[in-house]
N, CA, C and O atoms as a MOPAC input file, in Angstrom:
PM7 MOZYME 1SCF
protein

 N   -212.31100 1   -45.04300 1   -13.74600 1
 C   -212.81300 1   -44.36000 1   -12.58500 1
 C   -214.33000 1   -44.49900 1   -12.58300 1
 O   -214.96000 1   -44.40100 1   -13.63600 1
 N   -215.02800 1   -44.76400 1   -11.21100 1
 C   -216.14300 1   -44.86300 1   -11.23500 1
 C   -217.17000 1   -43.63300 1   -11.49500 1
 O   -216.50600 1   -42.88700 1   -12.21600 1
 N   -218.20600 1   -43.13200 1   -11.32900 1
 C   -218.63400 1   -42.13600 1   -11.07000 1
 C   -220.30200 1   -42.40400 1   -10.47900 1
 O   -220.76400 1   -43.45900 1   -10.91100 1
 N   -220.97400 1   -41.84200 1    -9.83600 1
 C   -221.72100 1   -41.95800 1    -9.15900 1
 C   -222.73400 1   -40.63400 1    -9.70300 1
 O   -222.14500 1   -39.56500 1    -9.54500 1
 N   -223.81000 1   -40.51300 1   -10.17200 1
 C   -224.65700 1   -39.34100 1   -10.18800 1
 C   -226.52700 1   -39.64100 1   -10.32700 1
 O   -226.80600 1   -40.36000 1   -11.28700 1
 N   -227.39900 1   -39.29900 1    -9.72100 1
 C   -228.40700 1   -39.17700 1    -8.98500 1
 C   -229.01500 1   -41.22000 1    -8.96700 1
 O   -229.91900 1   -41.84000 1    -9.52700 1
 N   -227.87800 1   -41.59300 1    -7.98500 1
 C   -228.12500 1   -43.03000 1    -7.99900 1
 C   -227.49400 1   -43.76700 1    -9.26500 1
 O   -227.64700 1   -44.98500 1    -9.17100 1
 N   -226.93800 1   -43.43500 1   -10.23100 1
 C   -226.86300 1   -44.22000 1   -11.10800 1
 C   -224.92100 1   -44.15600 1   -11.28500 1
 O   -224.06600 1   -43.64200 1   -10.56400 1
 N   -224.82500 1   -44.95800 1   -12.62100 1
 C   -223.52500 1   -45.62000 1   -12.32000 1
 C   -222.44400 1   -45.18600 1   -13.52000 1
 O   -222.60400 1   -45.72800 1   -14.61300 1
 N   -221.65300 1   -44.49600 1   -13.40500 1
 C   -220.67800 1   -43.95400 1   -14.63700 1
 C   -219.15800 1   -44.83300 1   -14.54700 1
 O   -218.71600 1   -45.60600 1   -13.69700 1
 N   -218.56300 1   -44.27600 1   -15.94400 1
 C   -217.26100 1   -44.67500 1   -15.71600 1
 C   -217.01900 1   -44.04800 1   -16.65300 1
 O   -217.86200 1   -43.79800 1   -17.51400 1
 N   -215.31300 1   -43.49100 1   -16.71000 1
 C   -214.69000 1   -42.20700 1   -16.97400 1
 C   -213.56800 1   -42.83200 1   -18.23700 1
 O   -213.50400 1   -44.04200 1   -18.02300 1
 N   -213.07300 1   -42.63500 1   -18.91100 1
 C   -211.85400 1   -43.26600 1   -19.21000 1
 C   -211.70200 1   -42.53200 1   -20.79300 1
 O   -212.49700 1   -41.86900 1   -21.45900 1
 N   -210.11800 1   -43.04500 1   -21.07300 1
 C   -209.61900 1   -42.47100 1   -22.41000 1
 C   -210.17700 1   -44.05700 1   -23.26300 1
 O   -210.52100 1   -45.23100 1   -23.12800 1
 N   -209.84600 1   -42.60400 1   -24.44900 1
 C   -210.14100 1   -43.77800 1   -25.71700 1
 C   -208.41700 1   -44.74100 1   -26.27400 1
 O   -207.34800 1   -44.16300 1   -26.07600 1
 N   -208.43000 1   -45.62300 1   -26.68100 1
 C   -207.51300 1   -46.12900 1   -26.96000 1
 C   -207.20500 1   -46.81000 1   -28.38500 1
 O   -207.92700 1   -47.77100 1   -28.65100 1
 N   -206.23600 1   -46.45000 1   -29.33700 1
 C   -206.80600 1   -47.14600 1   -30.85400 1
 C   -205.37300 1   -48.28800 1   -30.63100 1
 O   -204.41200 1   -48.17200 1   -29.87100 1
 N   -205.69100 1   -49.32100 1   -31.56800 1
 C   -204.56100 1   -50.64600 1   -31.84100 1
 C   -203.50900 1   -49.82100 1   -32.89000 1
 O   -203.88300 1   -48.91400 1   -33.63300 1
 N   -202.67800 1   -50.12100 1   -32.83400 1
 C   -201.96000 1   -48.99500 1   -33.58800 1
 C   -201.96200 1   -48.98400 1   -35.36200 1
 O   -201.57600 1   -47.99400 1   -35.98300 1
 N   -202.40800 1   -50.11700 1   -35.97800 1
 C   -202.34800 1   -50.33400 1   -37.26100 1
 C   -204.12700 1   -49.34400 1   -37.87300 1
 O   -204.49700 1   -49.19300 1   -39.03700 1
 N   -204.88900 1   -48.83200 1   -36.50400 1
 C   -206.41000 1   -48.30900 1   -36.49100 1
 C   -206.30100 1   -46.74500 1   -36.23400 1
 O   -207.29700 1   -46.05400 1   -36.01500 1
 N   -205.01700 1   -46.25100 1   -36.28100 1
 C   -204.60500 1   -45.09600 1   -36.03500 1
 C   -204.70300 1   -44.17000 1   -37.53800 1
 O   -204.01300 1   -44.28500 1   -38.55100 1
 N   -205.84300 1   -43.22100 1   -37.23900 1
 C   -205.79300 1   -42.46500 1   -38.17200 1
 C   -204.38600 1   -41.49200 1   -38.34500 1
 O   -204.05900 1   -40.81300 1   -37.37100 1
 N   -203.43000 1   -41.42400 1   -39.79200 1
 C   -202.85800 1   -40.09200 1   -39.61700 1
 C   -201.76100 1   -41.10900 1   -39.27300 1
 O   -200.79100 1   -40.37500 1   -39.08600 1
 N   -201.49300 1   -41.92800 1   -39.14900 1
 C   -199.96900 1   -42.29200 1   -38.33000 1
 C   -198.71800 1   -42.03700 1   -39.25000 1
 O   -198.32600 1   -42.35700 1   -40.37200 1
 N   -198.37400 1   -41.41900 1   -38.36000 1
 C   -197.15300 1   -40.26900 1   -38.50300 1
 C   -195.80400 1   -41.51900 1   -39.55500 1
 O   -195.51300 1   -41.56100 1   -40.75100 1
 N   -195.22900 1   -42.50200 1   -38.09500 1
 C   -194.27100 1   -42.89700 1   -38.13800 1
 C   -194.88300 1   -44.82200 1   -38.74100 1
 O   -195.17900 1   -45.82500 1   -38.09200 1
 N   -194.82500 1   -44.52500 1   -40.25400 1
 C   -195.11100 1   -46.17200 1   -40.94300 1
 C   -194.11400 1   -47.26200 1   -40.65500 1
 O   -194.12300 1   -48.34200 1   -41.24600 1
 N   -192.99500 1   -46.82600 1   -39.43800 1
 C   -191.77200 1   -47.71400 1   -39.88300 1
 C   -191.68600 1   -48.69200 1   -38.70500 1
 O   -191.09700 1   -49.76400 1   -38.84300 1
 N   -192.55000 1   -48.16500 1   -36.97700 1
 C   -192.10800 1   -48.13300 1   -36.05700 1
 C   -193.01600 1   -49.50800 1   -35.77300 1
 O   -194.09800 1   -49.69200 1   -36.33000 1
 N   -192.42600 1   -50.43700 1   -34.83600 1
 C   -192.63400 1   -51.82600 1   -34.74700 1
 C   -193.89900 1   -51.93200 1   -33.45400 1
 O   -193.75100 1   -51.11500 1   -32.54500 1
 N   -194.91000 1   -52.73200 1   -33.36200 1
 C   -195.56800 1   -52.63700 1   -32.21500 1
 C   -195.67100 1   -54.40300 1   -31.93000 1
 O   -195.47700 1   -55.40100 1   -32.62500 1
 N   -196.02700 1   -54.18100 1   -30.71200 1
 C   -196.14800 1   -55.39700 1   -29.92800 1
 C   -197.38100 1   -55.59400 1   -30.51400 1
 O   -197.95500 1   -54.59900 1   -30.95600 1
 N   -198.24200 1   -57.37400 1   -30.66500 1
 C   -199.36400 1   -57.46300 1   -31.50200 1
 C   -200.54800 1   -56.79600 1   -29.83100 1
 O   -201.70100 1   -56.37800 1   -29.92700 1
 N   -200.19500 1   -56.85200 1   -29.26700 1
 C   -201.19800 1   -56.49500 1   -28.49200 1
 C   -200.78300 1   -55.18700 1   -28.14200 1
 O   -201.25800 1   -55.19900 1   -27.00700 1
 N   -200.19000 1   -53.91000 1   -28.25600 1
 C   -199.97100 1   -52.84700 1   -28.02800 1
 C   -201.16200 1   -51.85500 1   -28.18800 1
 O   -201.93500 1   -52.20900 1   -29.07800 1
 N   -201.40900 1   -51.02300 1   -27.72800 1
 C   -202.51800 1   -49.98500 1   -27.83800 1
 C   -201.64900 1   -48.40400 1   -27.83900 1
 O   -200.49100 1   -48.35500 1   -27.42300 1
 N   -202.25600 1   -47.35300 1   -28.27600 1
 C   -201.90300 1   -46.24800 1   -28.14600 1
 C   -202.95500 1   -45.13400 1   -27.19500 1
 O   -203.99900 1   -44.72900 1   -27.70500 1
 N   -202.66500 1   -44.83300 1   -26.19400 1
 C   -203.72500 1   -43.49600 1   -25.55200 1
 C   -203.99000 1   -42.70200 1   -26.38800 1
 O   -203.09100 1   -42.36500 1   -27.15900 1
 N   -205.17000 1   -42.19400 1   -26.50500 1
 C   -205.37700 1   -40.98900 1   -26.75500 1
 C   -205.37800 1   -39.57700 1   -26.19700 1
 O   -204.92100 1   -39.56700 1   -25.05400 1
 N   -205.67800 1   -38.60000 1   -26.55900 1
 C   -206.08600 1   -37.50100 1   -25.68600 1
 C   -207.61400 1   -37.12200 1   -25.67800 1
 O   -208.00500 1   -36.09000 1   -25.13400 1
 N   -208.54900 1   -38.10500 1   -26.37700 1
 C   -209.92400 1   -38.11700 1   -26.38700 1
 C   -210.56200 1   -38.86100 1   -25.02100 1
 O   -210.18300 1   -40.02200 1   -24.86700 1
 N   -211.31200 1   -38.42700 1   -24.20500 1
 C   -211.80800 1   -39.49200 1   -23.48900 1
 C   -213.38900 1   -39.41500 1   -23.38300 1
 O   -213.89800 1   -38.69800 1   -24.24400 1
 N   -214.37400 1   -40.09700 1   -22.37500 1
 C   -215.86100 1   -39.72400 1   -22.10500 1
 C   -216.49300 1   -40.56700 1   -21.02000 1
 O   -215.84600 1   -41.51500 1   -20.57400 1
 N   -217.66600 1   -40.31000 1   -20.57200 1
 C   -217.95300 1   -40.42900 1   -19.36200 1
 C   -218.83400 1   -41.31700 1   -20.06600 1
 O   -219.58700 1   -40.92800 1   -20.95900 1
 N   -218.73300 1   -42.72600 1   -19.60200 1
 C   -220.53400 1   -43.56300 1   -20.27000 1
 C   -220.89200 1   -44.44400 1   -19.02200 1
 O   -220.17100 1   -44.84000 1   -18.10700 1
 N   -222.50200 1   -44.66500 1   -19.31600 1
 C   -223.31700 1   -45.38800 1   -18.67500 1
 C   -222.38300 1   -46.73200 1   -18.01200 1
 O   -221.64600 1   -47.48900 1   -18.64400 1
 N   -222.56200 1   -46.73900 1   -17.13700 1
 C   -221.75900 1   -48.48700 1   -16.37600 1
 C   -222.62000 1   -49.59000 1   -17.48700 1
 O   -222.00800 1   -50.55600 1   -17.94400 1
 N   -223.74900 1   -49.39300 1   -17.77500 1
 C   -224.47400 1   -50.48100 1   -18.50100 1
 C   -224.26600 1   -50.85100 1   -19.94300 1
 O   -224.67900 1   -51.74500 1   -20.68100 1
 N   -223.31100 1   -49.61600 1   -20.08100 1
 C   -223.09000 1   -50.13200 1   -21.42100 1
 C   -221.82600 1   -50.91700 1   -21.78600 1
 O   -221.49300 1   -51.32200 1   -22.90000 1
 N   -221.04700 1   -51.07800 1   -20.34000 1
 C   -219.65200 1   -51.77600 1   -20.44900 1
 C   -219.71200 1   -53.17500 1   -20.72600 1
 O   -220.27100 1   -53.87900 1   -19.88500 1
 N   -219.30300 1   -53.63400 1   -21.61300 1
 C   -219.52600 1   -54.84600 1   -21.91000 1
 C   -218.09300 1   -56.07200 1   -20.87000 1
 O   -218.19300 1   -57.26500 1   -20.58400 1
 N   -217.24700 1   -55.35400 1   -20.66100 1
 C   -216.73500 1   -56.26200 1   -19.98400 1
 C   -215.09600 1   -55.31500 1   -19.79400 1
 O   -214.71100 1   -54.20100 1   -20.14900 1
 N   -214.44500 1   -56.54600 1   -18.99800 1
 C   -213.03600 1   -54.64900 1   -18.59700 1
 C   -211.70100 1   -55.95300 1   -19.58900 1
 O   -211.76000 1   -57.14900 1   -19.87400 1
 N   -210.63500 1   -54.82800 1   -19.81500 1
 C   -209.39500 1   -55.32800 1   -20.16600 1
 C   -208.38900 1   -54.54200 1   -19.64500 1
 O   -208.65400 1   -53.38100 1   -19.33300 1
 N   -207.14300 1   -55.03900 1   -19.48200 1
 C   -205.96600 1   -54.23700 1   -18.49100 1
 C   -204.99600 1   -53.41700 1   -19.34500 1
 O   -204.19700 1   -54.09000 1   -19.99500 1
 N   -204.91500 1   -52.00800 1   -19.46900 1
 C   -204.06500 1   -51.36500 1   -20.24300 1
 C   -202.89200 1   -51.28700 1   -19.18500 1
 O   -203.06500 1   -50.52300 1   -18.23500 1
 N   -201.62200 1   -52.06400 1   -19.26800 1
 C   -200.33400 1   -51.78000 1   -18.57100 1
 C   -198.80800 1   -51.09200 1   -19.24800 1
 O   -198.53700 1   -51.07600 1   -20.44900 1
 N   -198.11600 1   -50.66400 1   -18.36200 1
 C   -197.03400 1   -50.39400 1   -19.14000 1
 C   -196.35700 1   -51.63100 1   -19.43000 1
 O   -196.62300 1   -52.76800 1   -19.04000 1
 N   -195.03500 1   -51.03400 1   -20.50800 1
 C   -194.03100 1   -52.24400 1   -20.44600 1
 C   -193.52400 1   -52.96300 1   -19.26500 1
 O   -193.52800 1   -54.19100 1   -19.18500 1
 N   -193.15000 1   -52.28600 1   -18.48300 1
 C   -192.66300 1   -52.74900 1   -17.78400 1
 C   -193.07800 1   -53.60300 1   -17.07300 1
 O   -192.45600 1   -54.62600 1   -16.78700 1
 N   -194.50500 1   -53.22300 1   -16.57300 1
 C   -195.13600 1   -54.42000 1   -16.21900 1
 C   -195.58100 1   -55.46700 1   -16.32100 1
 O   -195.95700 1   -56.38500 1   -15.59200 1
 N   -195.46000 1   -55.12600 1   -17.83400 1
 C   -196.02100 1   -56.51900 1   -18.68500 1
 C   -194.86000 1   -57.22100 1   -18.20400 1
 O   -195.09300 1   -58.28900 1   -17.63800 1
 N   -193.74100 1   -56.88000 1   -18.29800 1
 C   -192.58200 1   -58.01900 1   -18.07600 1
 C   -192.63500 1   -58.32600 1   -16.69300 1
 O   -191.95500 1   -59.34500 1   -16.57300 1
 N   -193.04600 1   -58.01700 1   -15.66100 1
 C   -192.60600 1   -58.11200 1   -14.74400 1
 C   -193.70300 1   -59.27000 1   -14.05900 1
 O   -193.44400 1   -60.12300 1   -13.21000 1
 N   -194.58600 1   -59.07800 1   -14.51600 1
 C   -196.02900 1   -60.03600 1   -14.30900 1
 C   -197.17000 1   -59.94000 1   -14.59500 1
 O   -197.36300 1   -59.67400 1   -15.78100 1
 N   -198.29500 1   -60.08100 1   -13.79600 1
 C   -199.68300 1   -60.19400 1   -14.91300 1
 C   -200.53900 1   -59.92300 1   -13.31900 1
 O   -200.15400 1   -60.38800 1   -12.24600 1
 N   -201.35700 1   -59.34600 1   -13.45700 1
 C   -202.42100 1   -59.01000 1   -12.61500 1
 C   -203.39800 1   -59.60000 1   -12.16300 1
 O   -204.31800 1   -59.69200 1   -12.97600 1
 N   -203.69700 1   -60.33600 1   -10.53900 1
 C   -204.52400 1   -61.29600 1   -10.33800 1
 C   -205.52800 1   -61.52700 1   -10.64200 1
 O   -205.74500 1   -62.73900 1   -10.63500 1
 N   -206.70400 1   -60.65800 1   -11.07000 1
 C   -207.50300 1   -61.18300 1   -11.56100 1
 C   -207.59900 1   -61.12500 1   -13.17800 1
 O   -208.55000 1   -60.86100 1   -13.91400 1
 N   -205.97000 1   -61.54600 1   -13.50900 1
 C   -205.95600 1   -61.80800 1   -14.79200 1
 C   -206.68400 1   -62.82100 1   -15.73900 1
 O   -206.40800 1   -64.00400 1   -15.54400 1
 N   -207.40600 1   -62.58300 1   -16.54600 1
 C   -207.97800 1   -63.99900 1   -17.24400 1
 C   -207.86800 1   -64.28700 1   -18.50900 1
 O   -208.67700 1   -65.00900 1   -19.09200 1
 N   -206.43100 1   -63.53000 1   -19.28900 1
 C   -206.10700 1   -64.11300 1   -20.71100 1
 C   -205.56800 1   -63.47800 1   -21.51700 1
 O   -205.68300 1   -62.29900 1   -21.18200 1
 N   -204.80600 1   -63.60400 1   -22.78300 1
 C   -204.02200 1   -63.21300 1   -23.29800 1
 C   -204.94800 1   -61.27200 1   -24.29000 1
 O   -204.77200 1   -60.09700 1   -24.61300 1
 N   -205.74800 1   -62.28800 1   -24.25300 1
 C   -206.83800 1   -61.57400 1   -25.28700 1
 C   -207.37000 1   -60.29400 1   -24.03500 1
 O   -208.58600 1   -60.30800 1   -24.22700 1
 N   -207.24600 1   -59.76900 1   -23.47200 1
 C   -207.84100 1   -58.95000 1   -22.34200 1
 C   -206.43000 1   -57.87900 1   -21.66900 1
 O   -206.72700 1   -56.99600 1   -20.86400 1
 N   -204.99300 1   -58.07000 1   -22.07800 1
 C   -203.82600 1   -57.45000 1   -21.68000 1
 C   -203.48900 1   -56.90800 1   -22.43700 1
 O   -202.84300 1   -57.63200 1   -23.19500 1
 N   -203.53800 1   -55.71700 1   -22.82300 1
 C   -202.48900 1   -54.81400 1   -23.67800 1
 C   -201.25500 1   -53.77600 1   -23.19100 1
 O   -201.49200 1   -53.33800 1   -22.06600 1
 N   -200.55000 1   -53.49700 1   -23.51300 1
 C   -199.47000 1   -52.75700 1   -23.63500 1
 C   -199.35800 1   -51.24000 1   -24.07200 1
 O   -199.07200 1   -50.91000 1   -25.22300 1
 N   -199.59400 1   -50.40200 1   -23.10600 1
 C   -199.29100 1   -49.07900 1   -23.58700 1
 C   -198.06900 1   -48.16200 1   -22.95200 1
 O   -197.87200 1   -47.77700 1   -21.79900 1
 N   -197.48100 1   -48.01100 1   -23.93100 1
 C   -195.82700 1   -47.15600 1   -24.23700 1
 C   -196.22000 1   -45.76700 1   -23.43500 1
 O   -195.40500 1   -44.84800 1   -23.35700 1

């Protein structure tokens, strides 16, 4: 989400860990896709300038179903359950 405040440029979003970067993980047994991510319930508001570049968090389902036009690579799509 964008955000807008006295002229300048935000963006909103959750944090997301790879699942093997997961502090505390509960369940050692459970299988992940190599590109899978997990949401958090942490998120924060930062500078637009500090975004270095965007990647697409989708569900499963979508992953199967297709890929998003201005898709540009394997390395930039992850998977969240």
């Amino acid at each position: 989400m964008l955000l807008f405040y006295r002229g300048d440029k935000y963006v909103y979003g959750f944090f997301y860990y790879l699942p093997w970067k997961l502090p505390n993980r509960v369940d050692q047994t459970k299988k992940f896709y190599p590109n899978e991510v997990v949401q958090t319930k942490f998120y924060d508001i930062l500078p637009l300038r500090n975004i270095r570049g965007h990647c697409y968090v989708i569900d499963k389902k979508s992953y199967c179903e297709g890929r998003p036009k201005d898709y540009t690579g394997e390395k930039d799509l992850y998977i969240c359950e």
